[in-house]
Structure formats: structure tokens, C-alpha cells
Amino acid sequence: MPCSNSRAAGAPTLAVEGLTLSLGERAAAQVVVAEATFSLQRGACLALVGICGAGKTLMTYALLGVLPSVVRAAGSVRLDGQELLGAAPSVWRAVRGRRIALVAQEPATALNPALTIGEQMSEGPRYQLGLSASAARARATTLLGEVGFVDGGRRLHAYPFELSGGERQRVAVAMALGCDPEVLVVDEPTAALDTLTQAHLITLLRRLTRERQLALLFVTHDVSLLPYIADAVVLLDEGRLTPAVDTTAFLAAPAHARARELVAIAAARPRGFA
Amino acid sequence: MIRPSTSAGESAADDRLALGGAPRPAPLLAARGLVKTFGRGPLGDRGITALADVSLVLDAGEMVALVGGSGSGKTTLARCLIGQLAPDAGEVWLDGAPLLARRGAAFRAVRRRVQLVAQDAAAALNPRLRVADALREPLCADAAALPSPSSLAARVARLLDEVGLPRALAGRYPHELSGGERQRVVIARALSVEPCALIADEPVASLDLIKQEHVLDLLCRLQRERGLACLLISHDLLAVAAVATRLAVMQAGRIVETGATATMLRAPTHDYTRALCAAVPRLDGSTKALREMPDTNAGL
């Protein structure tokens, strides 16, 4: 899909404006996210921070056009100027997984247990990009190498259960890159990872953001990771999204009470480590 | 308690040291030389060795953290420690007596003393039981000594109080609770049979930082008030280091290093512990491993 004009530096790739997500009928609607506004630029990472139940995952669903039917969405989600909210299924098919990809929270359930890694990694490139089976397989091998598997070709034949949690997470990232998306949304990618595996994933995501000029939305509750991945931060709390602030400023002088609470915990934890 | 290595200078990999030395009172829970392999087939399939000679000691009233990556064998060890899984080799001792030698009622009687708080609180609760019923069930397990309905209700209320849940939640179903609330219900259910030790498998993994702190505070309070021993299993070194007096680091089915938390954090001896500690994220952005680590690592 051509979008070269708006790929100029500074122009937002994904612009979300006044996004409101609510449950139930209009009169008694429960607003989950109210008037959220933010944008993603290519080659940069925005962190979406919030506690459990804040609505972070629901917001990612809105960006992928996979909101549950009980959720009403209002406002605007534009990809290079094209409105996606309420767009026709045919529009979404050209965008979802193809230009905006999601690495879901739980790699174990995001992967199909009945398909090998190679089979599920080939699906997107074959059906979205029209690659042949062998070309899709070659692409999968390359991508597995890119996310740090030294034996990518061999891993194509593995089933998800044969991989460790960190490996599954990296496969999920590789799979999301299958159609060379512009926007990558990663939802709590390190929640199940030990600190060492977490460090691998964070450095990987940062490198991919730079090399592929991805617009990365990094969804997390763990503010201690922000200095290592995020250029800017938005906080979702009680349905309200704060304006984006520079990561350094967010951590040095958190304006929001919830941010202060999270930063205080993260600041206290490394005590005792050499 | 996990004994620190007797010689601070050498690698603490030999966890058999844990049981060596001078005679001492029997620990609450002890595992020695546990081996467990899954999927070993008749056609020469070598299977996966989840536990390769693991020894561990938990003393009464102690908070110990067992830290390791996914697939390192933490949950398998937990299941062996409560007698839910029989190891291929090795032995688990509870109050100085072999746990697995017991059968039937004798096994069930001692089995109550160590309770597992399973990893996935949503899966650990029966979706068709209200909170009150989930808490009542273990109290009514002994048909010969059924408590009266009024004393049951009082005990359920006390358990909810103890884990910091409002009594009004008693009538709710698990799906009506948040993740943190479900976690507390599972802990309350474990407490209902008056155990002397909890084995909490990833109790904070799916919670945000704030709820993590609340659950860790709760476990510390139970340790203090009930004198409960607690083995805290976690992939997140940073979350558990602050509450545990002792630390055991597990990698590929082995405990590679054990010791007092303060000592281990200050001067980790095993390479894996060193790497885990070095990768702990610091808010000031000073963690080199998060900045410079090469992505390609065949060892992971």
C-alpha cells in the first residue's frame, strides 16, 4: 500500500484522536477509555503505561480493529491519514497484520499449538503478501534469525510447546514482522520473562524499531523498562490517557499520582543489588 | 532454608552442601537429589530432564525465593515438594519423615501441612463455585469432622479478612473477580487447612507493580503472623528479592546457587546469577545489559 508521502520524518504514522471506548448501550454506557489522543512515529517507541484493568489491552484491540462486539468505539484512528475506525472489513484486511501488527500478551495462547512454527509464520506472508510456500518459509527462517534464533531453519519444524517462554515470545515477535508492518503493538511482552530474557527482548525490540523504522507501541505496567525502550510515555488510568511526555521527564517528575506510585515502586526495588 | 555454600570463594553449584555439616533439627521441608524426567519413551526418546539432582531445604517460618527462567524446573520442583508428583529419584522429607512413603489417609494428613498456591489463579479456582464455597470445600474435606454451618461461615469470613478481601466477595464467582482478587482467594483457600508452609508458584506474575507489592506484603504478613514458611517461586528476581531472606537460583533443572539474599545480590558467584542480577532494570537507565546485550544468544 503506498504511503510514502506521509512517511516523512515527524509525520505521525498512526494518529489516535479522541478515542472513546465504552461498554453497553448509550444511555447506561460505561466508558472504559475516554477521549484518548496519541500518535506513533516511525522509528520511535511510545510506551502505554497502566495498571491491570486500566484498559490498555482493549485500546490495542481498537488499533487492530478486533474490539469485542460489546465495545463501542468513537473518535478517530488514522493510519497515514486513512481512517480505520469503523472502516470496512476489506480495509481492515489490508491493514491488520499487514501494516499494523500485534504481539499479544500471552505468547503461549497467541501461537497455534497444532501448527509448527514454520506453518504459522507462513500464513501471513502467504495470504497477505501472496508469497509462495517456499518463499514464505524462507522469509520465516530469515525472521527467526532476526529475532535471535541461530538455528532458525531447524526451529521451523518445532511446535510451540517445544519452545521456552522466551523463545515463544520471540517467535511471536518474528511472526508479527511477517508482513513487514509499519506499526508494531507489543502487549506486556516481558511479563513472563526472567530479567535476562527480558533484556534480550528489550534490546531486540529497540534494534527492530531502529532498523525497520517501526512505529512501536510498548504496552506495560513495568515502568522500570521505560528508560531502555520508550522515547515517550502515555499513562492510562481510570479511563483517562495523559498527554505524551518524554520518558526522562515522566520518570524524573511524574505528574500523575498513579505514575508517582509506579515509579516509586520501581525505584525502590533494585535496592540491595550490587 | 537454603544453606549458603560453606566456602564463599568457590562456586556454590554443589547444592548437596545444603544438607552437609553439623547435625541440626530436622527442617520443615527438605528435598534431596530430586530427579524428574518427562517424556522418556521406549523408543529411545531421551525426554526432558526437568529436575537434575535438586536439593533444597525450607525451615519453619522462613521466606525463600526460588528464581529461574521459564522451563528451568521451578514448577516441577514445587509439585514434587507437595507430593503431587513422584520424582524419578531422590526424596522429599516433611518434618523429618519421607513424604512419599506415606499412603492414603496418612499422606493426606501430612500433605495438608504444605499448600501450593498454583501459578494460574483463574485456572486454580472452580468457575462454578462461589468464593465462599471454594473456601468451604477444604474445610469440609474430612467427612468425620464436619464443622457447623455457623462456624464455617465465620471461618470463611476470617479467611477473607486475613487476605484483605471484603466479605462481600464471598458470594461472587471467580470470573467476577479481578486477577489480584482471585490470587487472594487462592491464598485464602490454601490457608484454610492451617498449613505450616506455602509454596507460591509465580504469585505476582500476572499482576501490575502495585498489586505485586500488595500480594508480597500479604505473604510477608502471613509469614510474620502465622509463622508460615513460604517458598516463593518467581521468574522475576527483582520482585521477590526484597522479601526473601534466602535465594535459590535455578537453571536447566539445577539449583546453581543458593545463599542469603543480601550476600547473593551483592556478590553473585554463579555466571547465571550474575547475568540475572546484571540485567535487573534500574530506573536511572544504568543497566548495561538492557542497552548493549547482543540479541543473538544460543544459550537461551
Coordinates of C-alpha atoms in Angstrom, one line a residue:
Chain A
M1 CA 0.0 0.0 0.0
P2 CA 1.6 3.3 -1.0
C3 CA 2.1 5.7 1.9
S4 CA 5.5 7.2 1.1
N5 CA 4.4 10.9 1.3
S6 CA 3.4 10.8 4.9
R7 CA 6.4 8.7 5.9
A8 CA 8.5 11.9 6.1
A9 CA 10.1 12.4 9.4
G10 CA 7.8 13.8 12.1
A11 CA 4.5 13.0 10.4
P12 CA 2.7 10.5 12.6
T13 CA 2.1 7.1 11.1
L14 CA -0.7 6.3 13.4
A15 CA -2.8 9.1 14.8
V16 CA -5.4 8.4 17.5
E17 CA -7.7 11.2 18.3
G18 CA -10.5 11.4 20.9
L19 CA -10.7 7.6 21.0
T20 CA -13.6 6.6 23.4
L21 CA -14.3 3.0 24.2
S22 CA -17.5 2.2 26.0
L23 CA -19.5 -0.8 27.1
G24 CA -23.2 -1.2 26.9
E25 CA -26.0 0.9 25.4
R26 CA -25.6 4.6 25.0
A27 CA -27.8 5.7 28.0
A28 CA -26.1 3.5 30.5
A29 CA -22.8 3.1 28.7
Q30 CA -19.7 2.5 30.9
V31 CA -16.8 4.5 29.5
V32 CA -13.6 2.4 29.6
V33 CA -11.4 4.8 27.7
A34 CA -12.4 8.4 27.3
E35 CA -11.1 10.8 24.6
A36 CA -7.6 9.2 24.2
T37 CA -5.3 11.0 21.9
F38 CA -1.8 10.0 21.0
S39 CA 0.3 9.3 17.9
L40 CA 3.1 6.9 16.8
Q41 CA 6.0 7.9 14.7
R42 CA 8.2 5.6 12.7
G43 CA 11.5 4.7 14.3
A44 CA 10.2 5.7 17.7
C45 CA 8.7 3.9 20.7
L46 CA 5.7 5.2 22.7
A47 CA 5.0 3.3 26.0
L48 CA 1.4 2.9 27.0
V49 CA 1.6 2.5 30.8
G50 CA -1.2 1.5 33.1
I51 CA -2.2 -0.9 35.9
C52 CA -4.2 -4.1 35.4
G53 CA -7.7 -3.4 34.2
A54 CA -6.9 0.1 33.0
G55 CA -8.0 -0.7 29.5
K56 CA -4.6 -1.0 27.8
T57 CA -5.3 -4.2 26.0
L58 CA -8.7 -3.0 24.9
M59 CA -7.0 0.0 23.4
T60 CA -4.6 -2.2 21.5
Y61 CA -7.7 -4.1 20.2
A62 CA -9.1 -0.8 18.8
L63 CA -5.9 -0.2 16.9
L64 CA -6.1 -3.7 15.4
G65 CA -9.9 -3.5 14.7
V66 CA -10.6 -6.5 16.8
L67 CA -12.7 -5.0 19.5
P68 CA -15.3 -7.3 21.1
S69 CA -18.7 -6.6 19.7
V70 CA -20.0 -5.3 23.1
V71 CA -17.5 -2.4 23.0
R72 CA -18.4 0.8 21.2
A73 CA -15.7 2.9 19.7
A74 CA -15.9 6.6 18.9
G75 CA -13.2 9.1 17.7
S76 CA -10.6 8.5 15.2
V77 CA -7.7 6.1 14.4
R78 CA -5.8 7.1 11.3
L79 CA -3.0 5.3 9.6
D80 CA -1.1 7.7 7.3
G81 CA -4.3 9.7 7.1
Q82 CA -6.6 6.9 6.4
E83 CA -9.5 6.5 8.9
L84 CA -9.6 3.0 10.3
L85 CA -12.3 3.3 13.0
G86 CA -15.5 1.9 11.5
A87 CA -13.7 1.0 8.3
A88 CA -15.0 -1.8 6.1
P89 CA -13.6 -5.3 6.6
S90 CA -11.8 -5.1 3.3
V91 CA -9.9 -2.0 4.5
W92 CA -9.0 -3.8 7.8
R93 CA -7.8 -6.9 5.9
A94 CA -5.2 -4.8 4.1
V95 CA -4.1 -3.2 7.4
R96 CA -4.4 -5.8 10.2
G97 CA -1.3 -7.9 10.4
R98 CA -0.1 -6.3 7.2
R99 CA 0.6 -2.7 8.3
I100 CA -0.3 -2.8 12.0
A101 CA 0.8 -6.0 13.8
L102 CA 0.2 -7.1 17.4
V103 CA 2.3 -9.2 19.7
A104 CA -0.3 -10.4 22.1
Q105 CA 0.2 -10.6 25.8
E106 CA 0.4 -14.4 26.1
P107 CA 2.7 -16.0 23.6
A108 CA 1.5 -19.4 24.7
T109 CA -2.0 -18.8 23.7
A110 CA -1.2 -16.5 20.7
L111 CA 0.5 -19.4 19.0
N112 CA -1.5 -22.2 17.5
P113 CA -0.5 -25.4 19.4
A114 CA -1.4 -27.6 16.4
L115 CA 0.8 -25.9 13.8
T116 CA 4.6 -25.8 13.6
I117 CA 6.4 -22.5 14.0
G118 CA 7.1 -22.5 10.2
E119 CA 3.4 -23.2 9.3
Q120 CA 2.0 -20.4 11.4
M121 CA 4.7 -18.0 10.5
S122 CA 4.0 -18.6 6.8
E123 CA 0.3 -17.9 7.0
G124 CA 0.5 -14.1 7.0
P125 CA 3.1 -13.8 4.2
R126 CA 1.3 -16.3 2.0
Y127 CA -2.2 -14.9 2.3
Q128 CA -1.4 -11.2 2.9
L129 CA 1.6 -10.8 0.6
G130 CA 0.8 -13.7 -1.8
L131 CA 4.2 -15.4 -1.3
S132 CA 4.7 -19.0 -2.4
A133 CA 5.0 -21.6 0.3
S134 CA 8.8 -21.9 -0.1
A135 CA 9.2 -18.1 -0.2
A136 CA 7.2 -17.8 3.0
R137 CA 9.3 -20.4 4.6
A138 CA 12.5 -18.7 3.6
R139 CA 11.1 -15.4 5.0
A140 CA 10.2 -17.2 8.3
T141 CA 13.8 -18.5 8.5
T142 CA 15.2 -15.0 8.0
L143 CA 12.8 -13.5 10.6
L144 CA 13.7 -16.2 13.2
G145 CA 17.3 -15.2 12.6
E146 CA 16.4 -11.6 13.1
V147 CA 14.9 -12.3 16.5
G148 CA 17.9 -14.1 17.6
F149 CA 17.5 -17.8 16.7
V150 CA 20.8 -19.0 15.4
D151 CA 19.1 -22.2 14.1
G152 CA 16.1 -20.6 12.6
G153 CA 15.7 -23.2 9.9
R154 CA 15.5 -26.0 12.4
R155 CA 13.0 -24.2 14.6
L156 CA 10.5 -24.0 11.7
H157 CA 9.6 -27.6 12.4
A158 CA 9.2 -27.1 16.2
Y159 CA 5.8 -26.9 17.8
P160 CA 5.1 -24.1 20.3
F161 CA 5.2 -26.5 23.3
E162 CA 8.8 -27.4 22.4
L163 CA 9.9 -23.8 23.0
S164 CA 10.7 -22.0 26.2
G165 CA 8.6 -18.9 27.2
G166 CA 11.3 -16.5 26.0
E167 CA 11.6 -18.4 22.7
R168 CA 7.8 -18.3 22.2
Q169 CA 7.8 -14.6 22.8
R170 CA 10.5 -14.1 20.2
V171 CA 8.6 -16.3 17.7
A172 CA 5.5 -14.1 18.3
V173 CA 7.6 -11.0 17.5
A174 CA 9.0 -12.7 14.4
M175 CA 5.5 -13.7 13.3
A176 CA 4.2 -10.2 13.8
L177 CA 7.0 -9.0 11.5
G178 CA 6.0 -11.4 8.8
C179 CA 4.3 -8.9 6.6
D180 CA 6.8 -6.1 7.3
P181 CA 4.4 -3.9 9.2
E182 CA 4.9 -0.2 9.9
V183 CA 3.3 -0.2 13.3
L184 CA 4.0 -2.9 15.9
V185 CA 2.0 -3.1 19.1
V186 CA 3.5 -5.3 21.9
D187 CA 1.3 -6.0 24.9
E188 CA 3.2 -6.7 28.1
P189 CA 5.8 -8.7 26.3
T190 CA 8.1 -9.3 29.3
A191 CA 5.5 -10.2 31.9
A192 CA 6.5 -13.8 31.9
L193 CA 10.3 -13.4 31.3
D194 CA 13.2 -13.6 33.7
T195 CA 15.4 -10.5 33.8
L196 CA 18.0 -11.9 31.3
T197 CA 15.4 -13.0 28.7
Q198 CA 13.7 -9.7 29.2
A199 CA 16.9 -7.8 28.5
H200 CA 17.2 -9.8 25.2
L201 CA 13.7 -8.9 24.2
I202 CA 14.0 -5.3 25.0
T203 CA 17.3 -4.9 23.1
L204 CA 15.7 -6.8 20.2
L205 CA 12.7 -4.5 20.1
R206 CA 14.8 -1.5 20.2
R207 CA 17.0 -2.7 17.3
L208 CA 14.0 -3.6 15.2
T209 CA 12.4 -0.2 15.9
R210 CA 15.6 1.4 14.6
E211 CA 16.4 -0.9 11.7
R212 CA 12.9 -1.4 10.3
Q213 CA 11.8 2.1 11.2
L214 CA 8.9 0.6 13.2
A215 CA 6.4 2.7 15.0
L216 CA 6.4 0.8 18.3
L217 CA 3.6 0.9 20.9
F218 CA 5.0 -0.8 24.0
V219 CA 2.3 -1.7 26.5
T220 CA 3.4 -2.3 30.0
H221 CA 2.8 -1.7 33.7
D222 CA 6.5 -2.0 34.5
V223 CA 7.9 1.5 34.4
S224 CA 11.4 0.2 35.1
L225 CA 11.8 -0.8 31.5
L226 CA 10.9 2.6 30.1
P227 CA 14.4 4.1 30.1
Y228 CA 15.5 1.2 27.9
I229 CA 12.8 1.2 25.2
A230 CA 10.5 4.2 25.3
D231 CA 11.1 7.6 23.7
A232 CA 7.8 8.9 25.2
V233 CA 5.2 7.7 27.6
V234 CA 1.4 7.9 27.9
L235 CA -0.4 6.8 31.1
L236 CA -3.9 5.3 31.0
D237 CA -5.6 5.5 34.4
E238 CA -9.3 5.4 35.3
G239 CA -10.2 5.8 31.6
R240 CA -8.1 8.9 31.0
L241 CA -5.0 9.0 28.9
T242 CA -2.4 11.6 29.8
P243 CA -0.7 13.5 27.0
A244 CA 2.6 12.0 25.9
V245 CA 5.7 13.2 27.8
D246 CA 9.3 12.5 27.2
T247 CA 10.4 9.3 29.1
T248 CA 13.1 11.1 31.1
A249 CA 10.6 13.7 32.3
F250 CA 8.0 11.0 33.0
L251 CA 10.4 9.2 35.3
A252 CA 12.1 12.3 36.9
A253 CA 8.9 14.2 37.8
P254 CA 5.8 12.0 37.3
A255 CA 2.9 14.4 37.2
H256 CA 0.1 11.9 37.7
A257 CA -0.5 10.2 41.1
R258 CA -0.6 6.7 39.5
A259 CA 2.7 7.4 37.8
R260 CA 4.3 8.5 41.0
E261 CA 3.1 5.3 42.7
L262 CA 4.5 3.1 39.9
V263 CA 7.8 5.0 39.7
A264 CA 8.2 4.8 43.5
I265 CA 7.9 1.0 43.5
A266 CA 10.2 0.6 40.5
A267 CA 12.8 2.9 42.1
A268 CA 12.8 1.0 45.4
R269 CA 13.1 -2.5 44.1
P270 CA 16.8 -2.7 42.9
R271 CA 18.0 -1.9 46.4
G272 CA 20.5 -4.5 47.6
F273 CA 21.7 -5.3 44.1
A274 CA 25.4 -4.7 43.6
Chain B
M1 CA 16.1 -22.6 54.4
I2 CA 18.6 -23.0 51.7
R3 CA 22.0 -23.2 53.2
P4 CA 24.7 -20.9 51.7
S5 CA 27.7 -22.5 50.3
T6 CA 30.2 -23.5 53.1
S7 CA 33.0 -21.9 51.2
A8 CA 32.3 -18.5 49.9
G9 CA 35.1 -18.5 47.4
E10 CA 34.1 -21.5 45.3
S11 CA 31.1 -21.9 43.1
A12 CA 28.0 -22.8 45.1
A13 CA 26.8 -25.2 42.4
D14 CA 27.0 -28.3 44.6
D15 CA 23.7 -28.0 46.4
R16 CA 24.4 -31.2 48.3
L17 CA 26.4 -29.0 50.6
A18 CA 23.0 -27.8 51.7
L19 CA 22.5 -30.9 53.8
G20 CA 26.0 -31.4 54.9
G21 CA 27.7 -30.2 58.1
A22 CA 26.8 -30.4 61.7
P23 CA 23.6 -32.2 62.9
R24 CA 20.7 -29.8 63.2
P25 CA 17.0 -30.1 63.9
A26 CA 15.0 -31.6 61.0
P27 CA 13.9 -28.8 58.6
L28 CA 10.2 -28.4 57.9
L29 CA 10.6 -29.4 54.3
A30 CA 13.7 -30.9 52.6
A31 CA 14.3 -32.3 49.2
R32 CA 17.4 -34.3 48.4
G33 CA 18.7 -35.3 45.0
L34 CA 15.4 -34.9 43.1
V35 CA 15.4 -36.1 39.5
K36 CA 12.4 -35.9 37.2
T37 CA 12.4 -36.5 33.5
F38 CA 9.3 -36.1 31.3
G39 CA 8.6 -37.8 28.0
R40 CA 11.2 -40.5 28.1
G41 CA 9.9 -43.0 25.6
P42 CA 10.5 -46.7 25.0
L43 CA 11.9 -45.9 21.5
G44 CA 14.9 -44.1 23.0
D45 CA 13.4 -40.7 23.3
R46 CA 15.6 -39.1 25.9
G47 CA 12.8 -36.8 27.1
I48 CA 13.3 -33.6 29.0
T49 CA 15.0 -33.5 32.3
A50 CA 13.0 -31.0 34.4
L51 CA 14.9 -31.7 37.6
A52 CA 18.5 -32.9 37.6
D53 CA 19.6 -33.6 41.1
V54 CA 17.9 -30.8 43.1
S55 CA 18.3 -30.4 46.8
L56 CA 16.5 -27.7 48.8
V57 CA 15.7 -27.1 52.5
L58 CA 12.9 -24.9 53.8
D59 CA 12.9 -24.2 57.6
A60 CA 9.9 -23.3 59.6
G61 CA 8.8 -19.7 59.3
E62 CA 11.2 -18.8 56.5
M63 CA 10.7 -16.9 53.3
V64 CA 12.8 -18.3 50.5
A65 CA 12.7 -17.3 46.9
L66 CA 13.3 -19.8 44.1
V67 CA 14.2 -17.8 40.9
G68 CA 14.8 -19.0 37.4
G69 CA 13.7 -18.7 33.8
S70 CA 10.7 -20.4 32.3
G71 CA 11.3 -24.1 31.8
S72 CA 14.0 -24.2 34.4
G73 CA 12.0 -26.7 36.5
K74 CA 10.6 -24.5 39.2
T75 CA 7.0 -25.7 38.9
T76 CA 8.1 -29.4 38.7
L77 CA 10.1 -28.9 41.9
A78 CA 7.0 -27.3 43.6
R79 CA 4.8 -30.3 42.5
C80 CA 7.4 -32.7 43.9
L81 CA 7.6 -30.8 47.2
I82 CA 3.9 -31.2 47.8
G83 CA 3.9 -34.8 46.8
Q84 CA 1.7 -34.2 43.8
L85 CA 4.4 -35.6 41.5
A86 CA 6.7 -38.5 42.3
P87 CA 10.3 -37.9 41.4
D88 CA 12.3 -40.5 39.4
A89 CA 14.9 -40.3 42.1
G90 CA 15.5 -38.5 45.3
E91 CA 13.4 -37.9 48.3
V92 CA 11.2 -35.3 49.9
W93 CA 11.1 -35.0 53.7
L94 CA 8.4 -33.3 55.7
D95 CA 9.1 -32.8 59.4
G96 CA 11.9 -35.3 59.1
A97 CA 9.9 -38.1 57.6
P98 CA 9.8 -39.2 54.0
L99 CA 6.7 -37.7 52.4
L100 CA 6.2 -40.1 49.6
A101 CA 6.5 -43.2 51.8
R102 CA 3.1 -42.4 53.2
R103 CA -0.1 -43.6 51.6
G104 CA -3.8 -42.9 51.9
A105 CA -5.0 -41.1 55.0
A106 CA -1.5 -40.7 56.4
F107 CA -0.4 -39.0 53.3
R108 CA -3.4 -36.7 53.1
A109 CA -2.9 -35.7 56.8
V110 CA 0.7 -34.5 56.3
R111 CA 0.0 -33.3 52.8
R112 CA -2.2 -30.5 54.2
R113 CA 0.8 -29.0 56.0
V114 CA 2.3 -27.7 52.8
Q115 CA 0.0 -25.9 50.5
L116 CA 0.6 -25.0 46.9
V117 CA -0.7 -21.6 45.6
A118 CA -0.8 -22.5 41.9
Q119 CA 0.5 -20.3 39.2
D120 CA -2.7 -19.5 37.3
A121 CA -5.3 -18.4 39.9
A122 CA -8.1 -18.3 37.3
A123 CA -7.4 -22.0 36.5
A124 CA -7.0 -23.0 40.1
L125 CA -10.5 -21.9 41.0
N126 CA -13.6 -23.9 40.0
P127 CA -15.5 -21.5 37.9
R128 CA -18.8 -22.9 39.2
L129 CA -18.0 -22.3 42.9
R130 CA -18.6 -19.0 44.6
V131 CA -15.7 -17.7 46.7
A132 CA -17.4 -18.9 49.9
D133 CA -17.8 -22.4 48.5
A134 CA -14.3 -22.5 47.3
L135 CA -13.1 -21.7 50.8
R136 CA -15.6 -24.1 52.5
E137 CA -14.6 -27.1 50.4
P138 CA -11.3 -27.9 52.0
L139 CA -12.8 -27.2 55.5
C140 CA -15.4 -30.0 54.8
A141 CA -12.9 -32.4 53.3
D142 CA -13.0 -34.5 56.5
A143 CA -16.5 -36.0 56.5
A144 CA -16.0 -37.4 60.0
A145 CA -15.5 -33.9 61.5
L146 CA -17.8 -31.5 59.6
P147 CA -17.9 -28.1 61.1
S148 CA -21.2 -26.5 61.9
P149 CA -22.6 -24.1 59.2
S150 CA -22.2 -21.1 61.5
S151 CA -18.6 -21.9 62.4
L152 CA -18.0 -22.5 58.6
A153 CA -19.3 -19.1 57.8
A154 CA -17.2 -17.5 60.5
R155 CA -14.1 -19.2 59.2
V156 CA -14.8 -18.1 55.7
A157 CA -15.2 -14.5 56.9
R158 CA -12.0 -14.7 58.9
L159 CA -10.1 -16.1 55.9
L160 CA -11.3 -13.2 53.7
D161 CA -10.3 -10.7 56.4
E162 CA -6.9 -12.3 56.6
V163 CA -6.1 -11.9 53.0
G164 CA -7.6 -8.4 52.8
L165 CA -10.7 -9.2 50.7
P166 CA -14.1 -7.6 51.6
R167 CA -16.5 -10.2 53.0
A168 CA -19.0 -9.1 50.3
L169 CA -16.9 -11.0 47.8
A170 CA -18.0 -14.3 49.4
G171 CA -20.9 -14.6 47.1
R172 CA -19.0 -13.9 43.8
Y173 CA -17.9 -16.3 41.2
P174 CA -14.2 -16.3 40.1
H175 CA -15.0 -14.6 36.8
E176 CA -16.4 -11.7 38.7
L177 CA -13.1 -11.0 40.4
S178 CA -10.0 -9.2 39.3
G179 CA -6.7 -11.1 38.9
G180 CA -5.4 -9.7 42.2
E181 CA -8.6 -10.7 44.0
R182 CA -8.5 -14.2 42.5
Q183 CA -4.9 -14.5 43.7
R184 CA -6.0 -13.7 47.2
V185 CA -8.9 -16.2 47.1
V186 CA -6.4 -18.9 46.2
I187 CA -4.1 -17.9 49.1
A188 CA -7.1 -17.8 51.5
R189 CA -8.1 -21.3 50.3
A190 CA -4.5 -22.5 50.9
L191 CA -4.7 -21.1 54.4
S192 CA -8.0 -22.7 55.3
V193 CA -6.4 -26.0 56.2
E194 CA -3.9 -24.3 58.6
P195 CA -0.7 -25.2 56.7
C196 CA 2.7 -24.5 58.1
A197 CA 4.2 -23.8 54.7
L198 CA 3.0 -22.2 51.4
I199 CA 4.6 -22.8 48.1
A200 CA 3.6 -19.9 46.0
D201 CA 4.2 -20.5 42.3
E202 CA 4.6 -17.2 40.4
P203 CA 2.1 -15.4 42.8
V204 CA 2.8 -12.0 41.2
A205 CA 3.5 -12.8 37.6
S206 CA 0.2 -11.6 36.1
L207 CA -0.2 -8.5 38.4
D208 CA 0.9 -5.0 37.9
L209 CA 3.6 -3.4 40.1
I210 CA 1.1 -2.1 42.6
K211 CA -0.8 -5.3 43.1
Q212 CA 2.5 -7.2 43.1
E213 CA 3.6 -5.2 46.2
H214 CA 0.2 -5.9 47.8
V215 CA 0.5 -9.6 47.4
L216 CA 4.1 -9.7 48.5
D217 CA 3.1 -7.6 51.6
L218 CA 0.3 -10.1 52.3
L219 CA 2.7 -13.1 52.1
C220 CA 5.2 -11.3 54.4
R221 CA 2.4 -10.6 56.9
L222 CA 1.2 -14.2 56.9
Q223 CA 4.8 -15.3 57.4
R224 CA 5.1 -12.9 60.4
E225 CA 1.6 -13.5 61.9
R226 CA 1.2 -17.2 61.3
G227 CA 4.8 -18.2 61.4
L228 CA 4.2 -19.6 57.9
A229 CA 7.2 -20.8 55.9
C230 CA 7.0 -19.6 52.3
L231 CA 8.8 -20.8 49.2
L232 CA 8.2 -18.0 46.7
I233 CA 8.7 -19.2 43.1
S234 CA 9.2 -16.5 40.5
H235 CA 10.9 -15.6 37.2
D236 CA 11.2 -12.1 38.5
L237 CA 14.2 -11.7 40.6
L238 CA 13.5 -8.0 41.2
A239 CA 10.0 -8.6 42.6
V240 CA 11.0 -11.3 45.1
A241 CA 14.5 -10.3 46.2
A242 CA 13.2 -7.7 48.6
V243 CA 11.1 -10.1 50.6
A244 CA 13.1 -13.3 50.8
T245 CA 15.8 -13.9 53.3
R246 CA 17.3 -16.6 51.2
L247 CA 17.5 -17.1 47.5
A248 CA 17.9 -20.2 45.3
V249 CA 18.6 -19.7 41.6
M250 CA 17.5 -22.4 39.2
Q251 CA 18.7 -23.1 35.7
A252 CA 18.0 -26.0 33.4
G253 CA 16.8 -28.3 36.2
R254 CA 19.6 -27.5 38.7
I255 CA 19.9 -25.1 41.6
V256 CA 23.0 -23.3 40.5
E257 CA 23.4 -21.0 43.5
T258 CA 21.8 -20.6 47.0
G259 CA 22.5 -18.3 49.8
A260 CA 21.4 -15.4 51.9
T261 CA 19.7 -12.9 49.6
A262 CA 21.8 -9.9 50.7
T263 CA 25.0 -11.8 50.0
M264 CA 23.9 -13.2 46.7
L265 CA 22.7 -9.9 45.4
R266 CA 25.9 -8.2 46.4
A267 CA 28.3 -10.8 45.2
P268 CA 26.7 -13.5 43.0
T269 CA 29.1 -16.3 42.3
H270 CA 27.5 -18.3 39.5
D271 CA 27.5 -16.9 36.0
Y272 CA 23.8 -17.2 35.6
T273 CA 23.0 -15.4 38.8
R274 CA 25.5 -12.7 37.8
A275 CA 23.7 -12.3 34.5
L276 CA 20.3 -12.2 36.1
C277 CA 21.4 -9.6 38.6
A278 CA 23.2 -7.6 35.9
A279 CA 20.0 -7.5 33.8
V280 CA 17.8 -6.1 36.6
P281 CA 16.3 -2.8 35.2
R282 CA 17.2 0.3 37.0
L283 CA 15.1 3.4 36.6
D284 CA 18.2 5.6 36.0
G285 CA 18.9 3.7 32.8
S286 CA 22.2 2.4 34.1
T287 CA 21.6 -1.3 33.4
K288 CA 24.1 -2.1 30.7
A289 CA 22.6 -5.5 29.8
L290 CA 19.4 -3.7 28.7
R291 CA 21.4 -1.4 26.4
E292 CA 24.2 -3.4 24.9
M293 CA 23.3 -7.1 25.2
P294 CA 23.7 -8.9 21.8
D295 CA 20.4 -10.2 20.6
T296 CA 21.7 -13.5 19.4
N297 CA 22.3 -15.8 22.2
A298 CA 22.2 -19.5 21.5
G299 CA 22.2 -20.2 25.2
L300 CA 18.6 -19.0 25.7

